[in-house]
XYZ file of C-alpha atoms in Angstrom:
292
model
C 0.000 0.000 0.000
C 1.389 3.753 -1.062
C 2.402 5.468 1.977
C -0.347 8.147 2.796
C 1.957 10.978 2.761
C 3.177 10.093 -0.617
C -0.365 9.682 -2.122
C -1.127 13.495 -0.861
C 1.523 14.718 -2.547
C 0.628 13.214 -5.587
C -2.628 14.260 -5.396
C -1.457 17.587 -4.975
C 1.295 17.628 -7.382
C -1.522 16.763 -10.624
C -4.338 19.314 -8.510
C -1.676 21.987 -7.970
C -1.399 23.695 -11.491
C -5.481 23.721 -12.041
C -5.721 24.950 -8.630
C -3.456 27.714 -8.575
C -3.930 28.723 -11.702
C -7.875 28.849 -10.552
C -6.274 31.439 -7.636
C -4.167 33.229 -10.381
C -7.449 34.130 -12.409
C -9.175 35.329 -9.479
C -6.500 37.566 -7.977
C -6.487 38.818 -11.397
C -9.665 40.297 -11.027
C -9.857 43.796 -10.184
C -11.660 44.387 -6.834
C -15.015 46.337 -6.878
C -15.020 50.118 -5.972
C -17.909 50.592 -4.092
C -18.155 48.535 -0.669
C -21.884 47.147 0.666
C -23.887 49.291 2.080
C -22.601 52.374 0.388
C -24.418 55.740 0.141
C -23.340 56.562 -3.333
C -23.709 60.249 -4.858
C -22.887 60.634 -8.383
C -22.126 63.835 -9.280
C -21.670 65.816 -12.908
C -23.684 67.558 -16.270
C -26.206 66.776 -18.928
C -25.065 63.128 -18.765
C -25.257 62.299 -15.272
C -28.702 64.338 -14.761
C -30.170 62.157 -17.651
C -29.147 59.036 -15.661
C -31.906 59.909 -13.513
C -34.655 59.630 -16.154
C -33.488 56.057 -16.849
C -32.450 53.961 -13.766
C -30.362 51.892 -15.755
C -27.259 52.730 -13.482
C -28.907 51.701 -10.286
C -30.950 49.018 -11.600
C -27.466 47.438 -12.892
C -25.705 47.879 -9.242
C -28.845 46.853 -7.225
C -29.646 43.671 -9.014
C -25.814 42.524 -9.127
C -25.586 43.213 -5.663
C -29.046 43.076 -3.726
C -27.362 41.970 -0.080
C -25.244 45.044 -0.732
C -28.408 47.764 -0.389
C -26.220 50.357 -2.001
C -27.905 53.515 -1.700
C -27.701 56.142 -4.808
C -28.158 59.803 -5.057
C -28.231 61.166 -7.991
C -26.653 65.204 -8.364
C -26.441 65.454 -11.866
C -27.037 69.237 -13.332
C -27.330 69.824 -16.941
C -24.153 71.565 -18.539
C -22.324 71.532 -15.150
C -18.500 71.672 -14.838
C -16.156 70.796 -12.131
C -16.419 74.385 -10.488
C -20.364 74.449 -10.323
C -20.776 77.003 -12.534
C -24.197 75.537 -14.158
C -25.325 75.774 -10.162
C -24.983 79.475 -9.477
C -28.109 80.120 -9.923
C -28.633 84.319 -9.309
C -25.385 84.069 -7.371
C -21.633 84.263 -8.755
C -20.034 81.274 -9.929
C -17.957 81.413 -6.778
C -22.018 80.445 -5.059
C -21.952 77.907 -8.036
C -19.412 75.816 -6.353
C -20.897 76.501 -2.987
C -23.867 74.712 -4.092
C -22.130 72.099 -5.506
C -20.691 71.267 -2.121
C -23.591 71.614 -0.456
C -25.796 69.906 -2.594
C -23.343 66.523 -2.267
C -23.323 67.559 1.718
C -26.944 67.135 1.623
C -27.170 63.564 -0.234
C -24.604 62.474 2.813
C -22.342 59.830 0.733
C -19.862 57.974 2.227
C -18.756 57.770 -1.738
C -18.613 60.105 -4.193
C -18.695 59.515 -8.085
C -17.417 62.383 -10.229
C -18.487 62.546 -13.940
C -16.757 65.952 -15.082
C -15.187 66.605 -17.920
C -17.652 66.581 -21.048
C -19.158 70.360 -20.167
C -15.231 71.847 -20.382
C -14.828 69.908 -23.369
C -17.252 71.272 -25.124
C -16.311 74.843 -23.681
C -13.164 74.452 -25.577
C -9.326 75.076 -24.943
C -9.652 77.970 -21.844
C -12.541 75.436 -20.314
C -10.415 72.550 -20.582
C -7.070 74.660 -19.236
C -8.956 75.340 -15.739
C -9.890 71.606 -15.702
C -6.778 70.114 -13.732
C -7.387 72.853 -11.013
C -10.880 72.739 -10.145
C -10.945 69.059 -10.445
C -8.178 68.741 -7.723
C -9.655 71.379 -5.168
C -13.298 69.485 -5.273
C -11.692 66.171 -4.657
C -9.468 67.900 -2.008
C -12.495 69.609 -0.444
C -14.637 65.975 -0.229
C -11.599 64.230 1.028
C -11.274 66.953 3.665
C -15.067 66.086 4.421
C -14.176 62.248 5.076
C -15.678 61.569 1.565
C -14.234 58.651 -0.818
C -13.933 59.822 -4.530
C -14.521 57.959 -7.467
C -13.263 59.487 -10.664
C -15.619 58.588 -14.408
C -13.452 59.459 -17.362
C -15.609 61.302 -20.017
C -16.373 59.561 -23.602
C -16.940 61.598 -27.075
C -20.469 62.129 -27.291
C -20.373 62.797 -31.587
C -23.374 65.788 -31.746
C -20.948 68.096 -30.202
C -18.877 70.576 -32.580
C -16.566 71.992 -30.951
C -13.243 72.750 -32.390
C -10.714 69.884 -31.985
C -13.497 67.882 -29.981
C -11.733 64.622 -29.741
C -8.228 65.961 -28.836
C -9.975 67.955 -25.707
C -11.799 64.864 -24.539
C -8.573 62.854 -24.759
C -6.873 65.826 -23.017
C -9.617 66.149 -20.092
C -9.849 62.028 -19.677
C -5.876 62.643 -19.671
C -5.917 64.870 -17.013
C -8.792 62.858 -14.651
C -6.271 59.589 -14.716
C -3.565 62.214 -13.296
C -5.753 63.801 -10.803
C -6.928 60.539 -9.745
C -3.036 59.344 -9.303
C -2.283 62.737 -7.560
C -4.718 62.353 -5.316
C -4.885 58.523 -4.773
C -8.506 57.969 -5.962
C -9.617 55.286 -7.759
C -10.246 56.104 -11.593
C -12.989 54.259 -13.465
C -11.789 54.647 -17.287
C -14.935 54.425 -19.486
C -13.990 52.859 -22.875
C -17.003 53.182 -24.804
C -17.439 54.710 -28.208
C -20.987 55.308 -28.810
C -22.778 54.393 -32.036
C -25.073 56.106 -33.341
C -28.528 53.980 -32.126
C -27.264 54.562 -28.624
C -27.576 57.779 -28.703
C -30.310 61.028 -28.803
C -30.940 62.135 -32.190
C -29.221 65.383 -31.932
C -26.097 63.135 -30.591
C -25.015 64.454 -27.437
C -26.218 61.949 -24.798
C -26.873 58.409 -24.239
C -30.694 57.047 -25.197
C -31.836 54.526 -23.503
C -29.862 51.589 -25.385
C -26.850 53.779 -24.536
C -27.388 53.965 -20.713
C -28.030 50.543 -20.711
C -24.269 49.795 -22.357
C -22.852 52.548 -20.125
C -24.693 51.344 -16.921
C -22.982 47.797 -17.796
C -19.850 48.935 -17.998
C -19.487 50.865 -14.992
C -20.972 48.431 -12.812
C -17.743 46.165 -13.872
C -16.003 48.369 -11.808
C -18.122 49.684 -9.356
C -19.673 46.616 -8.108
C -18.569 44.086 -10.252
C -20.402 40.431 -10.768
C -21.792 39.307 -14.125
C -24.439 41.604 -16.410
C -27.946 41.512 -14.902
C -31.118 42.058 -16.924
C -32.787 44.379 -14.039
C -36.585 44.361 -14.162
C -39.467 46.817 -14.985
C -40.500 47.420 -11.774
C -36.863 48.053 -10.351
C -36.292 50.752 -12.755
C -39.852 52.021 -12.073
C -39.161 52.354 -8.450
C -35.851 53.954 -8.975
C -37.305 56.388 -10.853
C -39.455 57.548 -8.512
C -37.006 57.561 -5.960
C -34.542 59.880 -8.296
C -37.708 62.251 -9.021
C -38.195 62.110 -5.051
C -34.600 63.254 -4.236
C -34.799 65.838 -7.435
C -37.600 67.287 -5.727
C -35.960 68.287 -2.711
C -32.957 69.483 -3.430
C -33.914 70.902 -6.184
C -37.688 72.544 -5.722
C -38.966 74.331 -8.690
C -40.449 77.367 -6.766
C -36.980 77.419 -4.759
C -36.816 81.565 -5.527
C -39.935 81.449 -3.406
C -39.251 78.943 -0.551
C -35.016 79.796 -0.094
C -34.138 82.578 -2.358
C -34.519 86.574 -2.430
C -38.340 85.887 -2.363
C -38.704 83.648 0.667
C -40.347 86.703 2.109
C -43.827 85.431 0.262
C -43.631 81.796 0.728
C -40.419 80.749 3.079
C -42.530 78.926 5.284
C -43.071 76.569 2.845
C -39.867 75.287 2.985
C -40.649 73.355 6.265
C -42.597 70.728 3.693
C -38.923 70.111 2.016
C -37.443 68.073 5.175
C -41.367 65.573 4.637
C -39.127 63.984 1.719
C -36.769 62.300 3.423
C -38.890 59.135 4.444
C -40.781 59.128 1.346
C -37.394 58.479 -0.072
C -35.981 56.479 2.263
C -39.201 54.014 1.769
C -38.115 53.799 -1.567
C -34.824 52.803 -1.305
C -36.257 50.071 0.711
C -38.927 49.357 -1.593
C -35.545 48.760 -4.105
C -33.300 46.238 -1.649
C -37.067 44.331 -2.082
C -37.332 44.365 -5.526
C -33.676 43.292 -6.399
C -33.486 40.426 -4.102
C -33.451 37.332 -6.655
């Protein structure tokens, strides 16, 4: 009879190169950005504002991860750039980036995605020249806030016509990757090239087809696990989560309830804070609906 030591060995010495190799492929795999239970708040312009509309983002991370209950915030502001300009409202575009701040202080993340990028693009060379900067003072000021920061490099979105487009995209995805080495935040480096049927008709945002390829592949490296067909109903209900959120942070009649005419209807205001469950019932309503 073969010794018993000798027989493990053997059995080992044919198991051994399957096995490791088995641990090779998974170390190989990149470890997911976002942690469970993370309050998420992605933050940017036109692109990340229409994410809202569509849910696909969410839907993607929440049915990939259901035990997770990731919870998203969504602080996207058409044509926004990294110094809040777009959020000034009446006030200077030093109160642009004010708001900016305190709009992601509100949502309360213990994560922050930043989407910048496509608006100074399309603002051309003196936009893109201020990039670096402002880029590197709002991921200072979250990290000096105890916030983690995600950086999203921008794509080409083809409708736009600015001069030398491409070359400023390539030079503002460039300089996230830098400012995300500088600064020792994770970069998520979005390699898509939209074609035309995933796109709006004028070109310069993701349709629904589009969000859904986008959505895919940032979830790779935000929560990773394999491509999920979310359902109707979860994209329903994040919907009405986002529009929810959108409400109260951004009000319509906010001149009236916060601004220079809060003299006539301030006290409405009060009716901002009744939000917070309603939206808070929906993120629960969401762990429900992606549990498998």
């Amino acid at each position: 009879m073969r010794p018993l030591s000798l027989f493990v060995a053997t059995f080992v010495g044919f198991a051994a190169p399957c096995f490791f190799a088995s641990l090779s492929s998974v170390a190989d795999q990149p470890q997911p950005l976002l942690r469970p239970h993370d309050r998420v708040a992605i933050v940017g312009g036109t692109v990340v504002e229409r994410m809202q509309h569509s849910g696909q983002l969410e839907a993607q991370m929440q049915t990939r991860r259901p035990e997770w209950k990731l919870t998203v915030r969504n602080l996207g502001w058409s044509g926004d750039d990294v110094h809040g300009y777009a959020r000034k409202r009446f006030d200077s575009p030093k109160g642009g980036y004010a708001r900016l701040l305190a709009d992601i202080e509100l949502a309360n993340p213990t994560v922050v995605l930043l989407a910048y990028g496509f608006a100074e693009a399309s603002d051309g060379e003196d936009a893109v020249a201020r990039f670096s900067e402002g880029l590197k003072r709002l991921v200072d000021h979250l990290k000096q806030a105890n916030r983690r920061v995600i950086l999203i490099t921008p794509f080409a979105l083809p409708g736009y016509k600015t001069e030398n487009y491409q070359a400023l995209i390539a030079q503002t995805r460039q300089i996230t990757q830098a400012i995300g080495s500088e600064t020792d935040s994770p970069v998520a480096s979005i390699q898509w090239e939209p074609s035309g049927e995933q796109l709006t008709a004028d070109g310069l945002c993701p349709n629904e087809a589009g969000f859904a390829v986008l959505a895919n592949e940032l979830s790779d490296a935000l929560v990773g696990g394999d491509s999920q067909r979310p359902s109707h109903e979860l994209r329903e209900q994040i919907v009405r989560k986002n529009e929810l959120f959108f409400n109260q942070y951004r009000p319509q009649n906010e001149t009236y309830l916060l601004l220079f005419r809060k003299h006539e209807q301030g006290n409405n205001a009060a009716e901002i804070a009744e939000f917070t469950p309603l939206i808070q019932s929906a993120d629960e309503k969401i762990w429900q609906i992606a549990r498998p």
